[in-house]
PDB file of C-alpha atoms in Angstrom:
ATOM      1  CA  MET A 788     159.035  92.378 121.304  1.00  0.00           C
ATOM      2  CA  SER A 789     156.832  89.263 122.027  1.00  0.00           C
ATOM      3  CA  ILE A 790     157.206  85.726 120.225  1.00  0.00           C
ATOM      4  CA  ILE A 791     154.306  83.393 119.587  1.00  0.00           C
ATOM      5  CA  THR A 792     154.834  80.245 121.138  1.00  0.00           C
ATOM      6  CA  LYS A 793     151.687  78.470 120.590  1.00  0.00           C
ATOM      7  CA  ILE A 794     148.238  78.767 118.938  1.00  0.00           C
ATOM      8  CA  GLN A 795     145.370  76.555 120.323  1.00  0.00           C
ATOM      9  CA  VAL A 796     141.919  76.075 119.342  1.00  0.00           C
ATOM     10  CA  GLN A 797     139.438  77.070 121.968  1.00  0.00           C
ATOM     11  CA  LYS A 798     137.362  74.137 123.400  1.00  0.00           C
ATOM     12  CA  LEU A 799     133.810  75.835 123.289  1.00  0.00           C
ATOM     13  CA  ASN A 800     134.426  77.878 120.172  1.00  0.00           C
ATOM     14  CA  LYS A 801     136.374  76.187 117.531  1.00  0.00           C
ATOM     15  CA  GLU A 802     136.482  79.498 115.236  1.00  0.00           C
ATOM     16  CA  ARG A 803     138.536  81.063 117.849  1.00  0.00           C
ATOM     17  CA  PHE A 804     142.087  80.587 118.693  1.00  0.00           C
ATOM     18  CA  ASN A 805     144.225  81.284 121.832  1.00  0.00           C
ATOM     19  CA  ILE A 806     147.273  82.909 121.217  1.00  0.00           C
ATOM     20  CA  TYR A 807     150.422  82.444 123.874  1.00  0.00           C
ATOM     21  CA  THR A 808     153.627  84.399 123.674  1.00  0.00           C
ATOM     22  CA  ASP A 809     156.797  84.825 125.361  1.00  0.00           C
ATOM     23  CA  SER A 810     158.237  88.163 126.005  1.00  0.00           C
ATOM     24  CA  GLY A 811     161.343  86.844 127.988  1.00  0.00           C
ATOM     25  CA  ASN A 812     159.417  85.769 131.059  1.00  0.00           C
ATOM     26  CA  GLY A 813     158.188  82.327 129.922  1.00  0.00           C
ATOM     27  CA  GLU A 814     155.363  81.355 127.955  1.00  0.00           C
ATOM     28  CA  GLU A 815     151.951  82.964 129.147  1.00  0.00           C
ATOM     29  CA  TYR A 816     148.405  83.504 127.508  1.00  0.00           C
ATOM     30  CA  SER A 817     148.193  86.686 125.571  1.00  0.00           C
ATOM     31  CA  PHE A 818     145.156  87.161 123.450  1.00  0.00           C
ATOM     32  CA  SER A 819     142.577  85.432 121.517  1.00  0.00           C
ATOM     33  CA  VAL A 820     141.360  86.084 117.885  1.00  0.00           C
ATOM     34  CA  ASP A 821     138.887  84.237 115.359  1.00  0.00           C
ATOM     35  CA  ALA A 822     139.912  82.120 112.337  1.00  0.00           C
ATOM     36  CA  ASP A 823     139.367  85.253 109.842  1.00  0.00           C
ATOM     37  CA  THR A 824     141.946  87.550 111.855  1.00  0.00           C
ATOM     38  CA  LEU A 825     144.288  84.540 112.171  1.00  0.00           C
ATOM     39  CA  VAL A 826     144.577  84.460 108.575  1.00  0.00           C
ATOM     40  CA  LYS A 827     144.223  88.273 107.693  1.00  0.00           C
ATOM     41  CA  PHE A 828     147.508  88.761 109.944  1.00  0.00           C
ATOM     42  CA  ASN A 829     148.996  85.619 108.933  1.00  0.00           C
ATOM     43  CA  ILE A 830     149.623  84.675 112.638  1.00  0.00           C
ATOM     44  CA  ASN A 831     152.073  81.780 113.145  1.00  0.00           C
ATOM     45  CA  LYS A 832     154.011  80.068 115.841  1.00  0.00           C
ATOM     46  CA  GLY A 833     157.522  81.620 115.908  1.00  0.00           C
ATOM     47  CA  GLN A 834     156.245  85.205 114.789  1.00  0.00           C
ATOM     48  CA  SER A 835     157.230  88.024 116.877  1.00  0.00           C
ATOM     49  CA  PHE A 836     155.545  91.207 117.079  1.00  0.00           C
ATOM     50  CA  GLU A 837     156.074  95.052 118.521  1.00  0.00           C
ATOM     51  CA  PRO A 838     153.215  96.055 120.923  1.00  0.00           C
ATOM     52  CA  PHE A 839     151.905  98.573 117.994  1.00  0.00           C
ATOM     53  CA  GLU A 840     151.362  95.382 115.937  1.00  0.00           C
ATOM     54  CA  LEU A 841     149.388  93.677 118.785  1.00  0.00           C
ATOM     55  CA  GLU A 842     147.232  96.596 119.064  1.00  0.00           C
ATOM     56  CA  GLU A 843     146.421  96.658 115.472  1.00  0.00           C
ATOM     57  CA  ILE A 844     145.757  92.715 115.604  1.00  0.00           C
ATOM     58  CA  LEU A 845     143.183  93.170 118.684  1.00  0.00           C
ATOM     59  CA  ASN A 846     141.565  96.158 117.166  1.00  0.00           C
ATOM     60  CA  ALA A 847     140.706  93.858 113.928  1.00  0.00           C
ATOM     61  CA  ASP A 848     139.619  91.246 115.906  1.00  0.00           C
ATOM     62  CA  GLN A 849     137.377  93.244 117.968  1.00  0.00           C
ATOM     63  CA  LEU A 850     135.828  95.159 114.819  1.00  0.00           C
ATOM     64  CA  ARG A 851     135.203  91.597 113.421  1.00  0.00           C
ATOM     65  CA  LYS A 852     133.628  90.208 116.799  1.00  0.00           C
ATOM     66  CA  ALA A 853     131.335  93.248 116.733  1.00  0.00           C
ATOM     67  CA  TYR A 854     130.360  93.003 113.328  1.00  0.00           C
ATOM     68  CA  LEU A 855     129.499  89.358 113.560  1.00  0.00           C
ATOM     69  CA  SER A 856     127.545  89.858 116.847  1.00  0.00           C
ATOM     70  CA  SER A 857     125.578  92.513 115.395  1.00  0.00           C
ATOM     71  CA  ILE A 858     124.677  90.513 112.289  1.00  0.00           C
ATOM     72  CA  VAL A 859     123.394  87.788 114.696  1.00  0.00           C
ATOM     73  CA  TYR A 860     121.383  90.396 116.352  1.00  0.00           C
ATOM     74  CA  LEU A 861     119.833  91.775 113.075  1.00  0.00           C
ATOM     75  CA  SER A 862     118.987  88.376 111.994  1.00  0.00           C
ATOM     76  CA  ARG A 863     116.099  88.441 114.573  1.00  0.00           C
ATOM     77  CA  MET A 864     114.461  91.880 113.385  1.00  0.00           C
ATOM     78  CA  MET A 865     115.481  94.938 111.887  1.00  0.00           C
ATOM     79  CA  ARG A 866     117.279  97.533 114.333  1.00  0.00           C
ATOM     80  CA  THR A 867     118.140 101.064 114.420  1.00  0.00           C
ATOM     81  CA  LYS A 868     121.410 102.774 115.030  1.00  0.00           C
ATOM     82  CA  LYS A 869     120.574 103.369 118.549  1.00  0.00           C
ATOM     83  CA  GLU A 870     119.559  99.719 119.350  1.00  0.00           C
ATOM     84  CA  ILE A 871     122.797  98.418 117.889  1.00  0.00           C
ATOM     85  CA  GLU A 872     124.662 100.786 119.926  1.00  0.00           C
ATOM     86  CA  GLN A 873     122.926  99.771 123.119  1.00  0.00           C
ATOM     87  CA  TYR A 874     123.403  96.210 122.131  1.00  0.00           C
ATOM     88  CA  LEU A 875     127.133  96.539 121.425  1.00  0.00           C
ATOM     89  CA  THR A 876     127.689  98.617 124.724  1.00  0.00           C
ATOM     90  CA  LYS A 877     126.177  95.832 126.662  1.00  0.00           C
ATOM     91  CA  GLN A 878     128.710  93.585 125.118  1.00  0.00           C
ATOM     92  CA  GLU A 879     131.273  95.983 126.406  1.00  0.00           C
ATOM     93  CA  PHE A 880     132.861  96.811 123.353  1.00  0.00           C
ATOM     94  CA  LEU A 881     134.492 100.195 123.041  1.00  0.00           C
ATOM     95  CA  ILE A 882     132.841 103.205 121.555  1.00  0.00           C
ATOM     96  CA  ASP A 883     135.211 103.609 118.694  1.00  0.00           C
ATOM     97  CA  ILE A 884     134.573  99.906 117.697  1.00  0.00           C
ATOM     98  CA  ILE A 885     130.928 100.533 118.090  1.00  0.00           C
ATOM     99  CA  GLN A 886     130.793 103.552 115.696  1.00  0.00           C
ATOM    100  CA  THR A 887     132.938 101.816 113.304  1.00  0.00           C
ATOM    101  CA  THR A 888     130.771  98.701 113.250  1.00  0.00           C
ATOM    102  CA  ILE A 889     127.554 100.861 112.688  1.00  0.00           C
ATOM    103  CA  ILE A 890     129.126 102.679 109.555  1.00  0.00           C
ATOM    104  CA  ARG A 891     129.868  99.403 108.197  1.00  0.00           C
ATOM    105  CA  LEU A 892     126.306  97.916 108.867  1.00  0.00           C
ATOM    106  CA  VAL A 893     124.702 101.090 107.304  1.00  0.00           C
ATOM    107  CA  GLU A 894     127.056 101.100 104.146  1.00  0.00           C
ATOM    108  CA  GLU A 895     126.123  97.254 103.573  1.00  0.00           C
ATOM    109  CA  GLY A 896     122.531  97.741 104.069  1.00  0.00           C
ATOM    110  CA  TYR A 897     121.957  96.047 107.369  1.00  0.00           C
ATOM    111  CA  ILE A 898     120.717  99.014 108.906  1.00  0.00           C
ATOM    112  CA  ASN A 899     118.415 101.261 107.082  1.00  0.00           C
ATOM    113  CA  GLU A 900     116.434 103.413 109.431  1.00  0.00           C
ATOM    114  CA  GLU A 901     114.027 104.613 106.739  1.00  0.00           C
ATOM    115  CA  LYS A 902     112.784 101.139 105.891  1.00  0.00           C
ATOM    116  CA  TYR A 903     112.556 100.433 109.695  1.00  0.00           C
ATOM    117  CA  ALA A 904     110.374 103.675 110.341  1.00  0.00           C
ATOM    118  CA  GLU A 905     108.108 102.456 107.441  1.00  0.00           C
ATOM    119  CA  SER A 906     108.086  98.792 108.678  1.00  0.00           C
ATOM    120  CA  TYR A 907     107.358 100.162 112.170  1.00  0.00           C
ATOM    121  CA  VAL A 908     104.410 102.437 111.096  1.00  0.00           C
ATOM    122  CA  ARG A 909     102.655  99.590 108.964  1.00  0.00           C
ATOM    123  CA  THR A 910     102.730  97.193 111.741  1.00  0.00           C
ATOM    124  CA  SER A 911     101.407  99.748 114.380  1.00  0.00           C
ATOM    125  CA  ILE A 912      98.477 100.575 111.910  1.00  0.00           C
ATOM    126  CA  ASN A 913      97.980  96.865 111.283  1.00  0.00           C
ATOM    127  CA  THR A 914      98.102  95.398 114.804  1.00  0.00           C
ATOM    128  CA  THR A 915      97.350  98.268 117.235  1.00  0.00           C
ATOM    129  CA  LEU A 916      95.183 101.307 117.756  1.00  0.00           C
ATOM    130  CA  LYS A 917      97.960 103.701 118.729  1.00  0.00           C
ATOM    131  CA  GLY A 918      97.621 107.241 117.358  1.00  0.00           C
ATOM    132  CA  PRO A 919     100.322 109.028 115.374  1.00  0.00           C
ATOM    133  CA  SER A 920     101.842 110.871 118.255  1.00  0.00           C
ATOM    134  CA  ILE A 921     102.387 107.571 120.281  1.00  0.00           C
ATOM    135  CA  ILE A 922     104.007 106.052 117.065  1.00  0.00           C
ATOM    136  CA  LYS A 923     106.235 109.229 116.710  1.00  0.00           C
ATOM    137  CA  ASN A 924     107.471 109.212 120.373  1.00  0.00           C
ATOM    138  CA  GLU A 925     108.154 105.501 120.087  1.00  0.00           C
ATOM    139  CA  LEU A 926     110.281 105.900 116.967  1.00  0.00           C
ATOM    140  CA  LEU A 927     112.033 108.930 118.600  1.00  0.00           C
ATOM    141  CA  ALA A 928     112.979 106.902 121.623  1.00  0.00           C
ATOM    142  CA  LYS A 929     114.488 104.319 119.126  1.00  0.00           C
ATOM    143  CA  GLY A 930     116.864 107.197 117.830  1.00  0.00           C
ATOM    144  CA  ILE A 931     114.971 107.684 114.289  1.00  0.00           C
ATOM    145  CA  HIS A 932     115.573 111.209 112.993  1.00  0.00           C
ATOM    146  CA  ASN A 933     112.564 113.423 113.178  1.00  0.00           C
ATOM    147  CA  SER A 934     112.304 114.039 109.414  1.00  0.00           C
ATOM    148  CA  VAL A 935     112.451 110.025 108.688  1.00  0.00           C
ATOM    149  CA  ILE A 936     109.503 109.721 111.231  1.00  0.00           C
ATOM    150  CA  GLU A 937     107.275 112.301 109.569  1.00  0.00           C
ATOM    151  CA  LYS A 938     108.023 110.919 106.110  1.00  0.00           C
ATOM    152  CA  SER A 939     106.903 107.378 107.277  1.00  0.00           C
ATOM    153  CA  LEU A 940     103.916 108.652 109.297  1.00  0.00           C
ATOM    154  CA  THR A 941     102.434 109.565 105.860  1.00  0.00           C
ATOM    155  CA  LEU A 942     101.312 106.174 105.499  1.00  0.00           C
ATOM    156  CA  PHE A 943      98.642 106.450 108.368  1.00  0.00           C
ATOM    157  CA  SER A 944      96.192 107.981 106.418  1.00  0.00           C
ATOM    158  CA  LYS A 945      93.601 110.483 108.009  1.00  0.00           C
ATOM    159  CA  ASP A 946      90.704 107.979 107.081  1.00  0.00           C
ATOM    160  CA  LYS A 947      92.563 105.127 108.764  1.00  0.00           C
ATOM    161  CA  GLN A 948      93.230 107.451 111.771  1.00  0.00           C
ATOM    162  CA  ILE A 949      89.540 107.948 112.043  1.00  0.00           C
ATOM    163  CA  GLN A 950      88.690 104.348 111.793  1.00  0.00           C
ATOM    164  CA  HIS A 951      91.029 103.527 114.654  1.00  0.00           C
ATOM    165  CA  ALA A 952      89.784 106.361 116.707  1.00  0.00           C
ATOM    166  CA  ILE A 953      86.060 105.253 116.411  1.00  0.00           C
ATOM    167  CA  SER A 954      87.099 101.577 117.343  1.00  0.00           C
ATOM    168  CA  LEU A 955      88.646 102.833 120.411  1.00  0.00           C
ATOM    169  CA  CYS A 956      85.720 105.003 121.381  1.00  0.00           C
ATOM    170  CA  GLN A 957      83.345 101.825 120.440  1.00  0.00           C
ATOM    171  CA  LYS A 958      85.443  99.651 122.788  1.00  0.00           C
ATOM    172  CA  LYS A 959      85.425 102.107 125.733  1.00  0.00           C
ATOM    173  CA  VAL A 960      81.599 103.771 125.636  1.00  0.00           C
ATOM    174  CA  SER A 961      80.152 100.219 126.924  1.00  0.00           C
ATOM    175  CA  ALA A 962      82.304 100.475 130.268  1.00  0.00           C
ATOM    176  CA  LEU A 963      80.961 104.311 130.721  1.00  0.00           C
ATOM    177  CA  SER A 964      77.293 103.681 131.397  1.00  0.00           C
ATOM    178  CA  LYS A 965      77.220 105.096 134.986  1.00  0.00           C
ATOM    179  CA  TYR A 966      78.521 108.467 133.520  1.00  0.00           C
ATOM    180  CA  SER A 967      76.659 111.407 132.438  1.00  0.00           C
ATOM    181  CA  THR A 968      76.675 112.289 128.816  1.00  0.00           C
ATOM    182  CA  ASN A 969      79.135 115.059 129.222  1.00  0.00           C
ATOM    183  CA  GLN A 970      81.277 112.877 131.241  1.00  0.00           C
ATOM    184  CA  LYS A 971      81.243 110.318 128.695  1.00  0.00           C
ATOM    185  CA  LYS A 972      82.287 112.645 125.809  1.00  0.00           C
ATOM    186  CA  ALA A 973      85.081 114.193 128.102  1.00  0.00           C
ATOM    187  CA  LYS A 974      86.515 110.588 128.989  1.00  0.00           C
ATOM    188  CA  LEU A 975      86.382 109.553 125.456  1.00  0.00           C
ATOM    189  CA  GLU A 976      88.383 112.621 124.354  1.00  0.00           C
ATOM    190  CA  GLU A 977      90.975 112.135 127.146  1.00  0.00           C
ATOM    191  CA  LEU A 978      91.231 108.483 125.868  1.00  0.00           C
ATOM    192  CA  LEU A 979      92.188 109.532 122.188  1.00  0.00           C
ATOM    193  CA  ARG A 980      94.557 112.271 123.511  1.00  0.00           C
ATOM    194  CA  ARG A 981      96.502 109.568 125.553  1.00  0.00           C
ATOM    195  CA  LYS A 982      96.524 107.280 122.452  1.00  0.00           C
ATOM    196  CA  GLY A 983      98.061 109.995 120.484  1.00  0.00           C
ATOM    197  CA  TYR A 984      95.432 111.541 118.055  1.00  0.00           C
ATOM    198  CA  SER A 985      94.867 114.907 117.222  1.00  0.00           C
ATOM    199  CA  THR A 986      92.296 117.464 118.007  1.00  0.00           C
ATOM    200  CA  ASN A 987      90.693 117.234 114.428  1.00  0.00           C
ATOM    201  CA  ILE A 988      90.664 113.247 114.396  1.00  0.00           C
ATOM    202  CA  ILE A 989      89.181 113.214 118.190  1.00  0.00           C
ATOM    203  CA  SER A 990      86.332 115.586 117.098  1.00  0.00           C
ATOM    204  CA  ILE A 991      85.315 113.515 114.280  1.00  0.00           C
ATOM    205  CA  ALA A 992      85.584 110.100 116.232  1.00  0.00           C
ATOM    206  CA  ILE A 993      83.583 111.579 118.997  1.00  0.00           C
ATOM    207  CA  GLU A 994      80.949 112.930 116.407  1.00  0.00           C
ATOM    208  CA  GLU A 995      80.745 109.393 114.855  1.00  0.00           C
ATOM    209  CA  THR A 996      80.435 107.464 118.180  1.00  0.00           C
ATOM    210  CA  HIS A 997      77.052 106.861 119.812  1.00  0.00           C
ATOM    211  CA  TYR A 998      77.530 107.910 123.478  1.00  0.00           C
ATOM    212  CA  GLU A 999      74.701 110.003 124.398  1.00  0.00           C
ATOM    213  CA  SER A1000      72.528 108.352 127.132  1.00  0.00           C
ATOM    214  CA  GLU A1001      68.946 108.093 126.571  1.00  0.00           C
ATOM    215  CA  GLU A1002      67.080 110.015 129.236  1.00  0.00           C
ATOM    216  CA  ASP A1003      66.097 107.042 131.379  1.00  0.00           C
ATOM    217  CA  ASP A1004      69.508 105.586 131.208  1.00  0.00           C
ATOM    218  CA  GLU A1005      70.884 108.991 131.983  1.00  0.00           C
ATOM    219  CA  LEU A1006      68.483 109.371 135.077  1.00  0.00           C
ATOM    220  CA  GLN A1007      69.864 105.761 136.528  1.00  0.00           C
ATOM    221  CA  ALA A1008      73.268 106.698 135.967  1.00  0.00           C
ATOM    222  CA  LEU A1009      72.675 110.152 137.831  1.00  0.00           C
ATOM    223  CA  LEU A1010      70.856 108.142 140.820  1.00  0.00           C
ATOM    224  CA  ILE A1011      73.869 106.076 141.437  1.00  0.00           C
ATOM    225  CA  HIS A1012      76.106 109.263 141.912  1.00  0.00           C
ATOM    226  CA  ALA A1013      73.009 111.089 143.796  1.00  0.00           C
ATOM    227  CA  ARG A1014      72.562 108.199 146.475  1.00  0.00           C
ATOM    228  CA  LYS A1015      76.210 108.564 147.189  1.00  0.00           C
ATOM    229  CA  ALA A1016      75.861 112.243 147.374  1.00  0.00           C
ATOM    230  CA  LYS A1017      72.751 111.895 149.710  1.00  0.00           C
ATOM    231  CA  LYS A1018      74.884 109.924 152.239  1.00  0.00           C
ATOM    232  CA  LYS A1019      77.678 112.314 152.310  1.00  0.00           C
ATOM    233  CA  TYR A1020      75.152 115.544 152.746  1.00  0.00           C
ATOM    234  CA  GLU A1021      72.527 113.839 154.598  1.00  0.00           C
ATOM    235  CA  LYS A1022      73.400 115.876 157.568  1.00  0.00           C
ATOM    236  CA  PHE A1023      72.281 118.854 155.926  1.00  0.00           C
ATOM    237  CA  SER A1024      69.032 120.087 155.283  1.00  0.00           C
ATOM    238  CA  GLY A1025      66.514 122.165 153.183  1.00  0.00           C
ATOM    239  CA  TRP A1026      68.203 124.568 150.833  1.00  0.00           C
ATOM    240  CA  GLU A1027      71.722 123.977 152.101  1.00  0.00           C
ATOM    241  CA  TYR A1028      71.390 120.108 151.242  1.00  0.00           C
ATOM    242  CA  ASN A1029      69.872 120.896 147.790  1.00  0.00           C
ATOM    243  CA  GLN A1030      72.399 123.350 146.742  1.00  0.00           C
ATOM    244  CA  LYS A1031      75.341 120.791 147.886  1.00  0.00           C
ATOM    245  CA  MET A1032      73.466 117.830 146.053  1.00  0.00           C
ATOM    246  CA  LYS A1033      72.980 120.105 142.708  1.00  0.00           C
ATOM    247  CA  THR A1034      76.620 121.650 143.030  1.00  0.00           C
ATOM    248  CA  VAL A1035      78.329 117.804 143.102  1.00  0.00           C
ATOM    249  CA  LEU A1036      75.976 116.493 140.465  1.00  0.00           C
ATOM    250  CA  PHE A1037      76.339 119.298 137.838  1.00  0.00           C
ATOM    251  CA  ARG A1038      79.992 118.769 138.302  1.00  0.00           C
ATOM    252  CA  LYS A1039      79.713 115.546 137.024  1.00  0.00           C
ATOM    253  CA  GLY A1040      77.909 116.650 133.991  1.00  0.00           C
ATOM    254  CA  PHE A1041      74.565 115.956 134.492  1.00  0.00           C
ATOM    255  CA  PRO A1042      71.816 118.668 133.583  1.00  0.00           C
ATOM    256  CA  ILE A1043      69.991 120.626 136.146  1.00  0.00           C
ATOM    257  CA  ASP A1044      66.389 119.708 135.121  1.00  0.00           C
ATOM    258  CA  LEU A1045      67.594 115.746 135.592  1.00  0.00           C
ATOM    259  CA  ILE A1046      69.241 116.513 138.770  1.00  0.00           C
ATOM    260  CA  GLN A1047      66.060 118.274 140.236  1.00  0.00           C
ATOM    261  CA  LYS A1048      64.027 114.968 139.205  1.00  0.00           C
ATOM    262  CA  ALA A1049      66.715 112.767 140.878  1.00  0.00           C
ATOM    263  CA  ILE A1050      66.463 114.670 144.250  1.00  0.00           C
ATOM    264  CA  LEU A1051      62.898 114.315 144.224  1.00  0.00           C
ATOM    265  CA  ILE A1052      63.015 110.536 143.303  1.00  0.00           C
ATOM    266  CA  LEU A1053      65.413 110.129 146.473  1.00  0.00           C
ATOM    267  CA  GLU A1054      63.131 112.062 148.462  1.00  0.00           C
ATOM    268  CA  GLU A1055      60.078 109.908 147.478  1.00  0.00           C
ATOM    269  CA  GLU A1056      62.256 106.701 148.400  1.00  0.00           C
ATOM    270  CA  GLU A1057      62.872 108.177 151.689  1.00  0.00           C
ATOM    271  CA  LEU A1058      59.089 108.608 152.427  1.00  0.00           C
ATOM    272  CA  ASN A1059      58.373 104.959 151.230  1.00  0.00           C
TER     273      ASN A1059
END
C-alpha cells in the first residue's frame, strides 16, 4: 500500500500534477496526472491506494492524455484512423490506449472517414490533375476502406476526368517537338497512365489533343535523330548503312517514306 505525501503542480504545465508517495521507504515521486484525473479519482494528500488502484488511475490518465493530444492533432485538419494511430504510436501510447481513443473519437464525430475521403477527392479535383487511380492509391495508403473510396470517387465525373487529362496533354505536348508523331502519342499515353487515368479516358484525351506534327516539323524532328544515327553508323556504307539507319529511325516512330527523305538530305549535306 502507498500513501500520497505530496501533490505538486508541474512548473511547465500547470494542468498536470506530480504525485509523491511513501510505500514505507520514504517519500518519492510516483506518477503524474492532469487536473481532470485528479478530480475524477478525488486524489488527495494522505490518501492510500493499492497497486491495482494506481493502475486504474494511470490508465485513465493515459486515455485522457491520448484523447487531448488527438484533439489538438485533429484541430489542424481532418485525419483518418490510421493517421491518428501512427501519431499516437509516435507519442509512445500503448496500443490498447490508442484503440480505445480512436473508438471514442469516431463516436464523437472527430474522425469521419467518409467525409475525409469526400473532402480529399474534392481537393484533388480542384487543385491537381491526378487521375482516379492515383487518388485511390493515396487514400488506401491513409487506411481508408476501398468501398468508402469508390463511393467518394463518384464525385470525379467522367467529363472532369477528360478535362484534366486533356490539360495534362496540352501541358506536355510542347516539350515533345523533337519526337515523331507516333512517339508523341505513346509518351502522352504513358503520361496519362502514370497520372492514374483509365484506358477509355486516355483514348478520348489523346483524340482531343493536337499532337500530330506537320510534315515539315516531323522532318525536322526526324533529322535531329538521323544526324545522331549517322554519327553512330558512319563506319558502315551502302545497303548496310541504309538498313541500320532505317531500322533505328523506324523504331522511333517515323514513317519509312520520311526516313528515306531524311537519308537523302544527309547525303546532300555531306556532298556540300
